[in-house]
Coordinates of C-alpha atoms in Angstrom, one line a residue:
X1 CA 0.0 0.0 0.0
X2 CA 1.4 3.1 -0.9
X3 CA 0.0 4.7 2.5
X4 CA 2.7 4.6 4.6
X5 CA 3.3 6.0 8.6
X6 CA 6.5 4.8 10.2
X7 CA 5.8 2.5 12.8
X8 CA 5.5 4.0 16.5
X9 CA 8.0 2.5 19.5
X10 CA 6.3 0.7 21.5
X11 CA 5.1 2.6 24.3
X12 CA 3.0 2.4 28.1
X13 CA 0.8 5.0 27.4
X14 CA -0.9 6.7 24.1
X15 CA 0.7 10.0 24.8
X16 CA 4.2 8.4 24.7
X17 CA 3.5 7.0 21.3
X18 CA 2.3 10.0 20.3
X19 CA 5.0 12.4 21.7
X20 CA 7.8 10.0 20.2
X21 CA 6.6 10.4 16.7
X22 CA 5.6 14.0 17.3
X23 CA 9.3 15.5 14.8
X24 CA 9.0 13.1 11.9
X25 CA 5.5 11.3 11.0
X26 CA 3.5 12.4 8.3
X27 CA 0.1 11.0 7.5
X28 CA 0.4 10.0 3.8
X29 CA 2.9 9.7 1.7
X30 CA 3.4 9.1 -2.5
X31 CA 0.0 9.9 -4.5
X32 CA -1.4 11.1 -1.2
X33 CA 0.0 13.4 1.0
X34 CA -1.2 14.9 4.1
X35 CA 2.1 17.2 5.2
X36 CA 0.8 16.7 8.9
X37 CA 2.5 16.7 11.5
X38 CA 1.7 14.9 15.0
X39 CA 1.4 18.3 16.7
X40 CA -1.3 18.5 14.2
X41 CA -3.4 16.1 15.8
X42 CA -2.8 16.2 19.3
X43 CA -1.0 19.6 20.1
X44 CA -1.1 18.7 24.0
X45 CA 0.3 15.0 23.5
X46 CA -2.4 14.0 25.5
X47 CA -2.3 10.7 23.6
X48 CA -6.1 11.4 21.7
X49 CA -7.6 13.6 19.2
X50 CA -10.6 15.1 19.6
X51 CA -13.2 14.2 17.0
X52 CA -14.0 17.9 16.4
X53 CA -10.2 18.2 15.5
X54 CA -10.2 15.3 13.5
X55 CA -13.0 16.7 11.5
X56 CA -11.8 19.7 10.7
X57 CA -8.5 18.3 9.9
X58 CA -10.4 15.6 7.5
X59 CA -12.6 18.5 5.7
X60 CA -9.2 20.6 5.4
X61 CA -7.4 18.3 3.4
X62 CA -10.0 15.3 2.6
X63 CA -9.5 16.4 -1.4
X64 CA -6.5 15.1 -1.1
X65 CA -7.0 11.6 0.2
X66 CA -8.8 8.9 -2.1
X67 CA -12.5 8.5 -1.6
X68 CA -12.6 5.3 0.4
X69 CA -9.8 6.3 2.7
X70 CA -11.5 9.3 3.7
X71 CA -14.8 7.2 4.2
X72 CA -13.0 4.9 6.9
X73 CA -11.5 7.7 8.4
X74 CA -14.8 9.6 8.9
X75 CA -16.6 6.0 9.9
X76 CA -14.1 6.3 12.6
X77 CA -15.1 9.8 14.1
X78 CA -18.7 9.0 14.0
X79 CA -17.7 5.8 15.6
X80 CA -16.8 7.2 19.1
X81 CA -19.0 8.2 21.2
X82 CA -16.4 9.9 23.8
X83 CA -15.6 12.7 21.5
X84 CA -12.1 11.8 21.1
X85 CA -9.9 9.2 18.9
X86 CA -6.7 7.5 20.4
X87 CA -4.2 8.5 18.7
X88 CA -2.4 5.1 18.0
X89 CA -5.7 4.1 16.5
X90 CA -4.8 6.7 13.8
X91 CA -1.5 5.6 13.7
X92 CA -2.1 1.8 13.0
X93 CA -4.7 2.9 10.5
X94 CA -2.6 5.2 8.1
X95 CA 0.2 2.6 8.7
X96 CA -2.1 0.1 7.5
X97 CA -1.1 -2.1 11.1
X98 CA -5.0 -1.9 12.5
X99 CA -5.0 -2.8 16.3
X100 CA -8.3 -4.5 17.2
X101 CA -9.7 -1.5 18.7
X102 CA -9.6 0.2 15.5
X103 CA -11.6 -3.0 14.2
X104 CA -14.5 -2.5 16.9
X105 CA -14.4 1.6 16.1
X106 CA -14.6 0.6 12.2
X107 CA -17.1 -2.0 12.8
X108 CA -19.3 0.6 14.6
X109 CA -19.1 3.1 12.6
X110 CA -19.6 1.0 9.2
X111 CA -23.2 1.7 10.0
X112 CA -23.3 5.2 9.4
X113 CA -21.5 4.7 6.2
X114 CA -24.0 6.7 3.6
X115 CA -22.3 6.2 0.3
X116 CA -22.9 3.7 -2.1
X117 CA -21.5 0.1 -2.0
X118 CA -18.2 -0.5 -3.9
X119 CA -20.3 -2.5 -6.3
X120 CA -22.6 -0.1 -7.7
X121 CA -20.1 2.1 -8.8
X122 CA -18.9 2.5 -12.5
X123 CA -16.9 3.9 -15.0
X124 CA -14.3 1.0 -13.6
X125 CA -11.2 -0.5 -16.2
X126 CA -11.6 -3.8 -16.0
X127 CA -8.4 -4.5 -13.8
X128 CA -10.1 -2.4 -11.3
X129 CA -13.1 -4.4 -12.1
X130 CA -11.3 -7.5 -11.5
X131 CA -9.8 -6.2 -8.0
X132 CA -13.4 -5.2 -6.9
X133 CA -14.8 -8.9 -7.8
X134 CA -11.6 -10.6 -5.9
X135 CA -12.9 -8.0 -3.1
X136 CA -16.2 -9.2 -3.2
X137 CA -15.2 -12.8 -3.4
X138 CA -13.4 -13.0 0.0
X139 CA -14.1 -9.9 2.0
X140 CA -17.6 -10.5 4.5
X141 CA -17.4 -6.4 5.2
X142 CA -17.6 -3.5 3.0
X143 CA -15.6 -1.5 4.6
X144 CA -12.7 -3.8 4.4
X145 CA -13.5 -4.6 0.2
X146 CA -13.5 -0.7 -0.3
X147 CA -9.9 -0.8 2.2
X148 CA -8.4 -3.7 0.1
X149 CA -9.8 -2.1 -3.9
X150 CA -7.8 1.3 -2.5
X151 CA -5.0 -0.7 -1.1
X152 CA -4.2 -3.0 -3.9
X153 CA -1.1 -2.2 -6.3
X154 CA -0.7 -5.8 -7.6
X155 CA 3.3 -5.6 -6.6
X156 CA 4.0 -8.3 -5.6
X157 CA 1.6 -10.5 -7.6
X158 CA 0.2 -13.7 -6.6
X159 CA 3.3 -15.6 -7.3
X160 CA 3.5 -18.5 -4.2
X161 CA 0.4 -20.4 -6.3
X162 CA 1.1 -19.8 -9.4
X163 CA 4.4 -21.2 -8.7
X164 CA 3.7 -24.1 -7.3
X165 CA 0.6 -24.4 -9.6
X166 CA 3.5 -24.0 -12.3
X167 CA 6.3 -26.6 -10.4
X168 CA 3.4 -29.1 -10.5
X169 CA 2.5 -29.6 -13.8
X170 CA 6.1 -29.2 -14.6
X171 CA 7.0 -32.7 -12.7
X172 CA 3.7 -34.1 -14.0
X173 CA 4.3 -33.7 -17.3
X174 CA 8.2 -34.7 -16.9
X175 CA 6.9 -38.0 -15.0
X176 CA 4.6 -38.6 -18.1
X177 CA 6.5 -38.3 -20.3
X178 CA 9.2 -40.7 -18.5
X179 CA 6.6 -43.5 -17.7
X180 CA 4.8 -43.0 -21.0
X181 CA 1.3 -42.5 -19.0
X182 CA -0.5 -39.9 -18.0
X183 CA -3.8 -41.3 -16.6
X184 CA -3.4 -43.0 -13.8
X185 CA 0.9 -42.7 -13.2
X186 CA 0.4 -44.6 -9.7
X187 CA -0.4 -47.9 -11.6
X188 CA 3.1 -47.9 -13.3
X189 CA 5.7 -50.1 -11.9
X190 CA 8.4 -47.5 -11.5
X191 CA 6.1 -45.3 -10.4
X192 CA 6.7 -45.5 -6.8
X193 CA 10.7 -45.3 -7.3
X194 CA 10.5 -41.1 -7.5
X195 CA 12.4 -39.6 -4.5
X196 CA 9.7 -37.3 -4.2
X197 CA 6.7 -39.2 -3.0
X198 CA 6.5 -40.2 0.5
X199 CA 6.8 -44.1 1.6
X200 CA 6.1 -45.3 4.6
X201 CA 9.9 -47.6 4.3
X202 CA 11.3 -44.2 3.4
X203 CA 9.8 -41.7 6.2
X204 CA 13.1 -40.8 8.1
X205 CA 13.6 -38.8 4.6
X206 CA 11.9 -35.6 5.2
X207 CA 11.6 -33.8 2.4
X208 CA 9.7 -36.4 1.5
X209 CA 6.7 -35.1 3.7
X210 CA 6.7 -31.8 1.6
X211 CA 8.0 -32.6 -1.8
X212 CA 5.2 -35.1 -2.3
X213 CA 2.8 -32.4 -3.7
X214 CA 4.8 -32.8 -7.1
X215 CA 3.6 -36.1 -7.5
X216 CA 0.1 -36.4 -8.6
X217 CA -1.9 -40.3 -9.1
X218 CA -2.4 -38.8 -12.7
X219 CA -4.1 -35.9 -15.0
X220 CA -7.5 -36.7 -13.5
X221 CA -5.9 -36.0 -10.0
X222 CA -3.7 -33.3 -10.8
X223 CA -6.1 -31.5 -13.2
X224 CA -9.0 -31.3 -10.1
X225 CA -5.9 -30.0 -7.5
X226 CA -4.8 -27.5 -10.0
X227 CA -8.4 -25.6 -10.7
X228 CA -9.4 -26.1 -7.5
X229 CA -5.7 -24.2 -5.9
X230 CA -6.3 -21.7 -8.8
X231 CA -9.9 -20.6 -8.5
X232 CA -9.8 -20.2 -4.5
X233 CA -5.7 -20.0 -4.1
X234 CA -4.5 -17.0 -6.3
X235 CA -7.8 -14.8 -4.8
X236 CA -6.9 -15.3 -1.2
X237 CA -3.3 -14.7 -1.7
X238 CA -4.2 -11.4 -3.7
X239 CA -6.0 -10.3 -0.5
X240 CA -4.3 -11.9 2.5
X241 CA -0.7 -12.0 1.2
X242 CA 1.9 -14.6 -0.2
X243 CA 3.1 -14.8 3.5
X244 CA -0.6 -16.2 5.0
X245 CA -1.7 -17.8 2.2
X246 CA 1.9 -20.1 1.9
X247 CA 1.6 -20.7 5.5
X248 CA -1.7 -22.1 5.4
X249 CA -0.7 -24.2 2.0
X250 CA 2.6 -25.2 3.6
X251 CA 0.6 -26.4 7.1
X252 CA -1.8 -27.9 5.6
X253 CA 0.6 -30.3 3.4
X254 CA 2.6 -31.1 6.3
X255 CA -0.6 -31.8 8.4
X256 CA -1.7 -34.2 5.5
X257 CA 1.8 -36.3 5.1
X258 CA 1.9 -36.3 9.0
X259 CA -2.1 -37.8 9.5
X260 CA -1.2 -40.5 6.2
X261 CA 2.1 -41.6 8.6
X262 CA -0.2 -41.7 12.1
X263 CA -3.3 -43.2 10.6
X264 CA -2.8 -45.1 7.4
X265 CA 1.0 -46.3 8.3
X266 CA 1.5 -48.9 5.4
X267 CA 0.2 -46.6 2.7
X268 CA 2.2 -43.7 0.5
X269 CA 1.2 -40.7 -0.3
X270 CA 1.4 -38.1 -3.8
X271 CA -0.5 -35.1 -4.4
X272 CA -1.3 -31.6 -3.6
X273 CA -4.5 -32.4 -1.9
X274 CA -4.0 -31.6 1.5
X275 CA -2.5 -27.9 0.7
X276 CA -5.7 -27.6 -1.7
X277 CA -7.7 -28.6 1.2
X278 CA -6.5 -26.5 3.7
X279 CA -7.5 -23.4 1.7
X280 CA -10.5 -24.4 0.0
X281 CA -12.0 -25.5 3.3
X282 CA -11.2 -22.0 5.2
X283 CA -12.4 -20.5 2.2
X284 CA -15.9 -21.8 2.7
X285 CA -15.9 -22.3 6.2
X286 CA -15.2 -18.3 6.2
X287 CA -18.0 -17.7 3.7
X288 CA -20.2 -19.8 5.8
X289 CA -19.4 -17.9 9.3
X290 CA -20.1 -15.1 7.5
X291 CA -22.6 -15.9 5.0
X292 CA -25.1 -12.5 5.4
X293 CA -22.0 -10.3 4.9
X294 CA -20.5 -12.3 2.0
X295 CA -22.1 -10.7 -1.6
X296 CA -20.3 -12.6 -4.2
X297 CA -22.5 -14.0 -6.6
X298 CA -24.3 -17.1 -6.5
X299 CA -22.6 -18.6 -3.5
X300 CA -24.7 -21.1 -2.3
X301 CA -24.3 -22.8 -6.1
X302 CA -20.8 -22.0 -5.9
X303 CA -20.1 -23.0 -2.8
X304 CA -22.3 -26.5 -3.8
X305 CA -20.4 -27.1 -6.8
X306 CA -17.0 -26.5 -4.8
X307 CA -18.1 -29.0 -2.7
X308 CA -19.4 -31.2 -5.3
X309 CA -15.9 -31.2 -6.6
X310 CA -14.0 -32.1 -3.5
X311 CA -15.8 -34.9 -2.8
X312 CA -15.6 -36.4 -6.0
X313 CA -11.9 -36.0 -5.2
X314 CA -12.2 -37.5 -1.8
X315 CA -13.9 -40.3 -3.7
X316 CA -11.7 -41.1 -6.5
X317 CA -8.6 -41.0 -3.8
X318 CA -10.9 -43.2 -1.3
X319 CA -11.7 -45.7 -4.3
X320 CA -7.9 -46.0 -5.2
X321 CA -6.8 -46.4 -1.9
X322 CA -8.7 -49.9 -1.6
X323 CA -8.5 -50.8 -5.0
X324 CA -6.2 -54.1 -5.8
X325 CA -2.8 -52.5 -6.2
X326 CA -1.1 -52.9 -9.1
X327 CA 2.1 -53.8 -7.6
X328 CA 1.5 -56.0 -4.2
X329 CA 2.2 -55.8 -1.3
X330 CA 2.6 -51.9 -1.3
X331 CA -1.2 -50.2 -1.5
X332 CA -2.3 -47.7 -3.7
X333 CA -1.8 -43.9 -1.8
X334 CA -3.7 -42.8 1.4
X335 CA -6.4 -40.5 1.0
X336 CA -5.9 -39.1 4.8
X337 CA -4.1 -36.1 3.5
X338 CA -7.3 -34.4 2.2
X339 CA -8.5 -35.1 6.0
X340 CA -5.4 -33.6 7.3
X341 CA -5.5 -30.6 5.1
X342 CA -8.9 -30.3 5.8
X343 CA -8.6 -29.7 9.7
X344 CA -5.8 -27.2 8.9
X345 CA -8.3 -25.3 7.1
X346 CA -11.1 -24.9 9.2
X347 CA -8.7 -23.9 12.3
X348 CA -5.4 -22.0 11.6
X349 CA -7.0 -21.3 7.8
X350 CA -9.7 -19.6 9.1
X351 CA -8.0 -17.6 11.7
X352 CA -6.1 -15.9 9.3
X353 CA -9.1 -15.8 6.3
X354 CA -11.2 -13.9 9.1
X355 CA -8.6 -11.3 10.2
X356 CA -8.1 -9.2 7.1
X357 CA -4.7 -6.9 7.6
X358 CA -5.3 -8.0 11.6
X359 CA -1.9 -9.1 13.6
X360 CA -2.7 -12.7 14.4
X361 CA -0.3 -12.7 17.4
X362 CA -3.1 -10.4 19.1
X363 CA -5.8 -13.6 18.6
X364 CA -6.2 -15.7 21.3
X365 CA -7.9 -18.6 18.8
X366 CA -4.8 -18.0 16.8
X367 CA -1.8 -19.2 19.8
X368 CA -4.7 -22.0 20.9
X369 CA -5.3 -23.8 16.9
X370 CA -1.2 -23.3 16.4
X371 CA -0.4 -24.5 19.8
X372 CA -2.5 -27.5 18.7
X373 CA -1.0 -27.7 15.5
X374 CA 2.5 -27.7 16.8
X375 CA 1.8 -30.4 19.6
X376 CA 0.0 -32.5 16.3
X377 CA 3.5 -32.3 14.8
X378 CA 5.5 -33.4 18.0
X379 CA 3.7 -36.2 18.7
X380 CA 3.4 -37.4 15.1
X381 CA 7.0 -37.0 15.4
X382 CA 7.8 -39.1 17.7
X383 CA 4.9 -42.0 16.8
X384 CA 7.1 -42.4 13.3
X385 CA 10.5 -42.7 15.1
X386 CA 9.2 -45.0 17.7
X387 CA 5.5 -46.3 16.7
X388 CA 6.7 -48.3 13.9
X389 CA 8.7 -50.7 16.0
X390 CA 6.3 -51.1 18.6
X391 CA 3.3 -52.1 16.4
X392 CA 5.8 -54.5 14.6
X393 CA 4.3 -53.6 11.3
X394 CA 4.5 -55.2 8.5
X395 CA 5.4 -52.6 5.9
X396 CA 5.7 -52.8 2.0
X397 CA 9.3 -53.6 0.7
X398 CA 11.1 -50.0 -0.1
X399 CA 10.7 -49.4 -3.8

């Protein structure tokens, strides 16, 4: 965002922060610029600004900010009812680091927003059209759809998914091309030879419980994986970040590799499922914790077909797992990984899908699902260095 303040020290008190920015913060810089100063606002570094101040201040130099900007700024003075806005408040806002007490003042005063919705207006290119429909797609407020449409520079694109999208079919079609199939790869002898894939014989390798998203059972797998990580993926990272997004991919693939080794120990596993998971099923569990708020188009059918589609690929994976395997004793892969990924999604994915430009370490739910997460990862850990031997399993031969 182009809207930059320099980050305030951290302080006890709001007249601290205030007073130790007080020489060198201005309120906007680049295309907008309000040459401000923090005397400006609070004069008497009492820590607040009065409303009446921030008014006048707002009807001063409002011209210069962009519509929607000044919209959340005025929300926020109609918000209080103390006549007076902290000034850190305004700090976090223009520095685009919103505490959650600038959430509750924005929620409150979304209501006495008077102009029209972000979706009736027009005379839009259609790259701005396109920002305003991923706005729409995964943003439950206005306020935050008309925060993200001003925010949004493109820089950097979406790259984490349509990288990996990219890396995918890359070692899909290499694999193909190598094997001399391309529907239904896992049925091929040498198949389960790649070092990528995770086996059960092979676990203490771990790369192998991230690298086997490059592997895919075949095109009917892959292709479902790839529209699916495409269609939800490349929306929610334009919104919520590469960082957040990767995270919740990354977590969710690990989760998935880690549930196949606890709960289907004999089996291996390929495929980008339980990354595809994790987001697709914060995506909707979002929409539907939020579902009043949520305007994009047609979601119930969307969100039916979405789910239409994922359980056809739980299905086909489900079907394969305990169909004869083509090369006995090893099974065909485990389908726990879309479980895995799934669980990721509707706990830390949702955490992060519902706290748009939010700092997660100020979420209790956030420390509790990754605490869980973490104490998953230990003990799965720990059941495939000693478990195995235990049990006295009989595993499938290393390929």
């Amino acid at each position: 965002m182009g809207d930059r303040l320099p980050e305030p020290h951290a302080s006890s008190s709001p007249a601290v922060a205030a007073g130790s920015e007080a020489e060198e913060i201005e309120v906007l810089d680049s295309e907008d610029v309000l040459p401000m100063a923090a005397e400006d606002f609070d004069p008497d570094n009492t820590g607040y600004i009065s409303t009446e101040k921030f008014r006048s201040l707002l009807q001063r130099h409002g011209s210069e900010l962009d519509p929607h900007k000044l919209e959340v700024l005025l929300a926020l003075a109609d918000s209080n009812s103390e006549g007076r806005i902290c000034y850190q408040d305004f700090v976090n806002l223009m520095s685009n680091k919103r505490s959650n007490s600038f959430r509750q003042a924005i929620l409150q005063g979304n209501r006495r927003l008077c102009s029209k919705a972000l979706l009736e207006e027009t005379g839009l290119s259609l790259s701005q059209r396109l920002i305003r429909h991923v706005a729409y797609e995964t943003l439950p407020r206005e306020i935050d759809r008309k925060w993200y449409y001003d925010s949004y520079t493109c820089c950097p694109p979406p790259w984490f998914m349509i990288t990996i999208t990219i890396v995918e079919v890359a070692f899909f079609l290499y694999n193909g091309v190598v094997l001399d199939r391309f529907v239904l790869q896992v049925t091929h002898p040498l198949y389960l030879k790649n070092a990528l894939l995770y086996h059960p014989q092979l676990r203490a390798q771990a790369w192998r419980y991230l690298t086997y998203i490059f592997m895919h059972a075949g095109i009917e797998h892959l292709g479902l994986n790839v529209v699916l990580q495409l269609l939800v993926g490349v929306p929610l990272e334009m919104v919520h970040g590469a960082a957040r997004i990767s995270f919740v991919y990354v977590a969710g693939v690990v989760a998935g590799s880690l549930a196949v080794s606890v709960a289907d120990m004999t089996a291996p596993v390929v495929g980008s499922s339980g990354g595809v998971y994790a987001l697709v099923s914060a995506h909707l569990a979002n929409i539907v914790m939020n579902w009043s708020g949520m305007k994009c188009q047609f979601k119930l059918l969307r969100m039916a077909v979405a789910l239409i589609c994922m359980s056809f690929e739980f299905g086909r994976a489900v079907w394969l797992r305990f169909h004869p395997s083509a090369y006995p004793p090893c099974p065909h892969p485990s389908f726990m990984a879309h479980l895995g990924g799934v669980m990721v999604g509707i706990t830390l994915g949702v955490i992060i899908l519902r706290n748009y430009e939010q700092r997660l370490q100020d979420q209790t739910l956030w420390w509790i699902f990754l605490s869980i997460y973490l104490i998953f990862v230990l003990f799965a850990i720990f059941w495939n260095i000693f478990a195995y031997s235990l049990l006295d399993l009989k595993l499938p031969p290393p390929p």
